[in-house]
mmCIF file of N, CA and C in Angstrom:
data_model
loop_
_atom_site.group_PDB
_atom_site.id
_atom_site.type_symbol
_atom_site.label_atom_id
_atom_site.label_comp_id
_atom_site.label_asym_id
_atom_site.label_seq_id
_atom_site.Cartn_x
_atom_site.Cartn_y
_atom_site.Cartn_z
ATOM 1 N N MET A 1469 -10.915 2.389 -10.496
ATOM 2 C CA MET A 1469 -12.356 2.295 -10.643
ATOM 3 C C MET A 1469 -13.066 2.381 -9.288
ATOM 4 N N PRO A 1470 -12.564 1.716 -8.237
ATOM 5 C CA PRO A 1470 -13.265 1.845 -6.941
ATOM 6 C C PRO A 1470 -13.280 3.278 -6.445
ATOM 7 N N LEU A 1471 -12.278 4.067 -6.808
ATOM 8 C CA LEU A 1471 -12.254 5.462 -6.393
ATOM 9 C C LEU A 1471 -13.410 6.241 -7.027
ATOM 10 N N LEU A 1472 -13.700 5.951 -8.295
ATOM 11 C CA LEU A 1472 -14.819 6.597 -8.955
ATOM 12 C C LEU A 1472 -16.146 6.215 -8.298
ATOM 13 N N ILE A 1473 -16.282 4.967 -7.916
ATOM 14 C CA ILE A 1473 -17.497 4.508 -7.221
ATOM 15 C C ILE A 1473 -17.604 5.193 -5.892
ATOM 16 N N PHE A 1474 -16.468 5.290 -5.182
ATOM 17 C CA PHE A 1474 -16.467 5.946 -3.870
ATOM 18 C C PHE A 1474 -16.901 7.389 -3.973
ATOM 19 N N PHE A 1475 -16.347 8.126 -4.937
ATOM 20 C CA PHE A 1475 -16.722 9.541 -5.098
ATOM 21 C C PHE A 1475 -18.144 9.677 -5.669
ATOM 22 N N GLY A 1476 -18.647 8.639 -6.348
ATOM 23 C CA GLY A 1476 -20.028 8.683 -6.847
ATOM 24 C C GLY A 1476 -21.029 8.551 -5.736
ATOM 25 N N ILE A 1477 -20.687 7.848 -4.669
ATOM 26 C CA ILE A 1477 -21.570 7.666 -3.520
ATOM 27 C C ILE A 1477 -21.630 8.930 -2.677
ATOM 28 N N VAL A 1478 -20.521 9.647 -2.578
ATOM 29 C CA VAL A 1478 -20.446 10.834 -1.734
ATOM 30 C C VAL A 1478 -21.259 11.954 -2.371
ATOM 31 N N ASP A 1479 -22.059 12.624 -1.543
ATOM 32 C CA ASP A 1479 -22.940 13.681 -2.064
ATOM 33 C C ASP A 1479 -22.148 14.933 -2.404
ATOM 34 N N ASP A 1480 -22.218 15.901 -1.517
ATOM 35 C CA ASP A 1480 -21.571 17.183 -1.760
ATOM 36 C C ASP A 1480 -20.352 17.383 -0.842
ATOM 37 N N ARG A 1481 -19.918 16.298 -0.244
ATOM 38 C CA ARG A 1481 -18.769 16.366 0.693
ATOM 39 C C ARG A 1481 -17.540 15.747 0.044
ATOM 40 N N ILE A 1482 -17.252 16.149 -1.164
ATOM 41 C CA ILE A 1482 -16.143 15.531 -1.890
ATOM 42 C C ILE A 1482 -14.809 15.875 -1.244
ATOM 43 N N LEU A 1483 -14.672 17.096 -0.775
ATOM 44 C CA LEU A 1483 -13.411 17.501 -0.140
ATOM 45 C C LEU A 1483 -13.137 16.657 1.118
ATOM 46 N N GLU A 1484 -14.149 16.482 1.951
ATOM 47 C CA GLU A 1484 -13.979 15.686 3.167
ATOM 48 C C GLU A 1484 -13.675 14.226 2.821
ATOM 49 N N ALA A 1485 -14.335 13.703 1.815
ATOM 50 C CA ALA A 1485 -14.075 12.319 1.384
ATOM 51 C C ALA A 1485 -12.666 12.185 0.826
ATOM 52 N N PHE A 1486 -12.204 13.157 0.073
ATOM 53 C CA PHE A 1486 -10.865 13.125 -0.476
ATOM 54 C C PHE A 1486 -9.834 13.174 0.660
ATOM 55 N N VAL A 1487 -10.041 14.022 1.624
ATOM 56 C CA VAL A 1487 -9.123 14.135 2.744
ATOM 57 C C VAL A 1487 -9.092 12.831 3.557
ATOM 58 N N ALA A 1488 -10.254 12.238 3.773
ATOM 59 C CA ALA A 1488 -10.285 10.990 4.514
ATOM 60 C C ALA A 1488 -9.584 9.867 3.734
ATOM 61 N N LEU A 1489 -9.805 9.788 2.425
ATOM 62 C CA LEU A 1489 -9.171 8.779 1.601
ATOM 63 C C LEU A 1489 -7.661 8.986 1.575
ATOM 64 N N PHE A 1490 -7.233 10.235 1.413
ATOM 65 C CA PHE A 1490 -5.803 10.550 1.407
ATOM 66 C C PHE A 1490 -5.166 10.208 2.732
ATOM 67 N N ALA A 1491 -5.825 10.550 3.847
ATOM 68 C CA ALA A 1491 -5.273 10.238 5.178
ATOM 69 C C ALA A 1491 -5.127 8.737 5.371
ATOM 70 N N GLY A 1492 -6.122 7.980 4.934
ATOM 71 C CA GLY A 1492 -6.080 6.523 5.051
ATOM 72 C C GLY A 1492 -4.925 5.932 4.273
ATOM 73 N N LYS A 1493 -4.742 6.390 3.055
ATOM 74 C CA LYS A 1493 -3.640 5.891 2.225
ATOM 75 C C LYS A 1493 -2.308 6.321 2.793
ATOM 76 N N LEU A 1494 -2.228 7.521 3.340
ATOM 77 C CA LEU A 1494 -0.995 8.010 3.943
ATOM 78 C C LEU A 1494 -0.602 7.149 5.141
ATOM 79 N N ILE A 1495 -1.569 6.831 5.968
ATOM 80 C CA ILE A 1495 -1.308 5.961 7.136
ATOM 81 C C ILE A 1495 -0.904 4.586 6.652
ATOM 82 N N LYS A 1496 -1.574 4.030 5.707
ATOM 83 C CA LYS A 1496 -1.286 2.674 5.210
ATOM 84 C C LYS A 1496 0.121 2.585 4.643
ATOM 85 N N TYR A 1497 0.474 3.485 3.749
ATOM 86 C CA TYR A 1497 1.777 3.379 3.091
ATOM 87 C C TYR A 1497 2.913 3.798 4.030
ATOM 88 N N THR A 1498 2.631 4.669 4.963
ATOM 89 C CA THR A 1498 3.642 4.983 5.994
ATOM 90 C C THR A 1498 3.940 3.795 6.831
ATOM 91 N N LEU A 1499 2.930 3.073 7.211
ATOM 92 C CA LEU A 1499 3.105 1.838 8.011
ATOM 93 C C LEU A 1499 3.855 0.762 7.232
ATOM 94 N N VAL A 1500 3.511 0.598 5.951
ATOM 95 C CA VAL A 1500 4.192 -0.394 5.124
ATOM 96 C C VAL A 1500 5.675 0.001 4.954
ATOM 97 N N ALA A 1501 5.951 1.271 4.715
ATOM 98 C CA ALA A 1501 7.332 1.708 4.587
ATOM 99 C C ALA A 1501 8.119 1.510 5.861
ATOM 100 N N TRP A 1502 7.508 1.811 7.019
ATOM 101 C CA TRP A 1502 8.194 1.639 8.294
ATOM 102 C C TRP A 1502 8.483 0.147 8.547
ATOM 103 N N LEU A 1503 7.485 -0.692 8.272
ATOM 104 C CA LEU A 1503 7.677 -2.136 8.454
ATOM 105 C C LEU A 1503 8.777 -2.696 7.534
ATOM 106 N N SER A 1504 8.773 -2.240 6.294
ATOM 107 C CA SER A 1504 9.763 -2.757 5.368
ATOM 108 C C SER A 1504 11.164 -2.254 5.697
ATOM 109 N N GLN A 1505 11.252 -1.107 6.334
ATOM 110 C CA GLN A 1505 12.557 -0.576 6.724
ATOM 111 C C GLN A 1505 13.095 -1.293 7.983
ATOM 112 N N HIS A 1506 12.226 -1.579 8.930
ATOM 113 C CA HIS A 1506 12.653 -2.147 10.203
ATOM 114 C C HIS A 1506 12.616 -3.687 10.234
ATOM 115 N N PHE A 1507 11.741 -4.287 9.450
ATOM 116 C CA PHE A 1507 11.608 -5.742 9.423
ATOM 117 C C PHE A 1507 11.559 -6.247 7.996
ATOM 118 N N PRO A 1508 12.636 -6.099 7.227
ATOM 119 C CA PRO A 1508 12.563 -6.507 5.801
ATOM 120 C C PRO A 1508 12.390 -8.021 5.613
ATOM 121 N N GLU A 1509 12.822 -8.813 6.551
ATOM 122 C CA GLU A 1509 12.680 -10.280 6.401
ATOM 123 C C GLU A 1509 11.234 -10.698 6.510
ATOM 124 N N LYS A 1510 10.412 -9.910 7.225
ATOM 125 C CA LYS A 1510 8.990 -10.240 7.332
ATOM 126 C C LYS A 1510 8.221 -9.980 6.054
ATOM 127 N N LEU A 1511 8.729 -9.063 5.215
ATOM 128 C CA LEU A 1511 8.043 -8.735 3.976
ATOM 129 C C LEU A 1511 8.768 -9.324 2.753
ATOM 130 N N SER A 1512 9.630 -10.280 2.959
ATOM 131 C CA SER A 1512 10.369 -10.851 1.818
ATOM 132 C C SER A 1512 9.483 -11.640 0.868
ATOM 133 N N PHE A 1513 8.282 -12.064 1.312
ATOM 134 C CA PHE A 1513 7.415 -12.811 0.423
ATOM 135 C C PHE A 1513 6.963 -11.951 -0.747
ATOM 136 N N PHE A 1514 6.964 -10.617 -0.636
ATOM 137 C CA PHE A 1514 6.605 -9.780 -1.774
ATOM 138 C C PHE A 1514 7.607 -9.917 -2.891
ATOM 139 N N LYS A 1515 8.874 -10.140 -2.569
ATOM 140 C CA LYS A 1515 9.876 -10.374 -3.603
ATOM 141 C C LYS A 1515 9.594 -11.671 -4.358
ATOM 142 N N ARG A 1516 9.182 -12.691 -3.639
ATOM 143 C CA ARG A 1516 8.872 -13.942 -4.303
ATOM 144 C C ARG A 1516 7.652 -13.812 -5.185
ATOM 145 N N ILE A 1517 6.645 -13.049 -4.726
ATOM 146 C CA ILE A 1517 5.425 -12.883 -5.500
ATOM 147 C C ILE A 1517 5.724 -12.109 -6.770
ATOM 148 N N ASN A 1518 6.547 -11.082 -6.706
ATOM 149 C CA ASN A 1518 6.839 -10.263 -7.874
ATOM 150 C C ASN A 1518 7.922 -10.833 -8.769
ATOM 151 N N GLY A 1519 8.477 -11.995 -8.405
ATOM 152 C CA GLY A 1519 9.474 -12.620 -9.251
ATOM 153 C C GLY A 1519 10.857 -12.110 -9.098
ATOM 154 N N LYS A 1520 11.154 -11.369 -8.043
ATOM 155 C CA LYS A 1520 12.497 -10.835 -7.860
ATOM 156 C C LYS A 1520 13.463 -11.905 -7.392
ATOM 157 N N ILE A 1521 12.984 -12.936 -6.711
ATOM 158 C CA ILE A 1521 13.842 -14.016 -6.246
ATOM 159 C C ILE A 1521 13.529 -15.239 -7.076
ATOM 160 N N ARG A 1522 14.549 -15.789 -7.717
ATOM 161 C CA ARG A 1522 14.363 -16.984 -8.525
ATOM 162 C C ARG A 1522 15.185 -18.108 -7.910
ATOM 163 N N SER A 1523 14.615 -19.264 -7.863
ATOM 164 C CA SER A 1523 15.272 -20.401 -7.211
ATOM 165 C C SER A 1523 16.466 -20.925 -8.011
ATOM 166 N N ASN A 1524 16.506 -20.649 -9.319
ATOM 167 C CA ASN A 1524 17.574 -21.189 -10.156
ATOM 168 C C ASN A 1524 18.653 -20.160 -10.465
ATOM 169 N N GLN A 1525 18.759 -19.096 -9.680
ATOM 170 C CA GLN A 1525 19.781 -18.091 -9.910
ATOM 171 C C GLN A 1525 21.142 -18.609 -9.518
ATOM 172 N N PRO A 1526 22.167 -18.384 -10.339
ATOM 173 C CA PRO A 1526 23.534 -18.758 -9.902
ATOM 174 C C PRO A 1526 24.004 -17.834 -8.797
ATOM 175 N N GLN A 1527 24.758 -18.398 -7.907
ATOM 176 C CA GLN A 1527 25.219 -17.614 -6.777
ATOM 177 C C GLN A 1527 26.683 -17.340 -6.844
#
């Protein structure tokens, strides 16, 4: 939904807005992928949020 609002605000420069949005997301997800590859312990809280780690799991 925010993407529709964003493109609704943009006048006739939809291509430029799309390229800027795509570049921003590319930078963001590239940085997150690099961080998770090199420092996985720093991002381990995402596993707890998504329920991947359970405290009562047998070991």
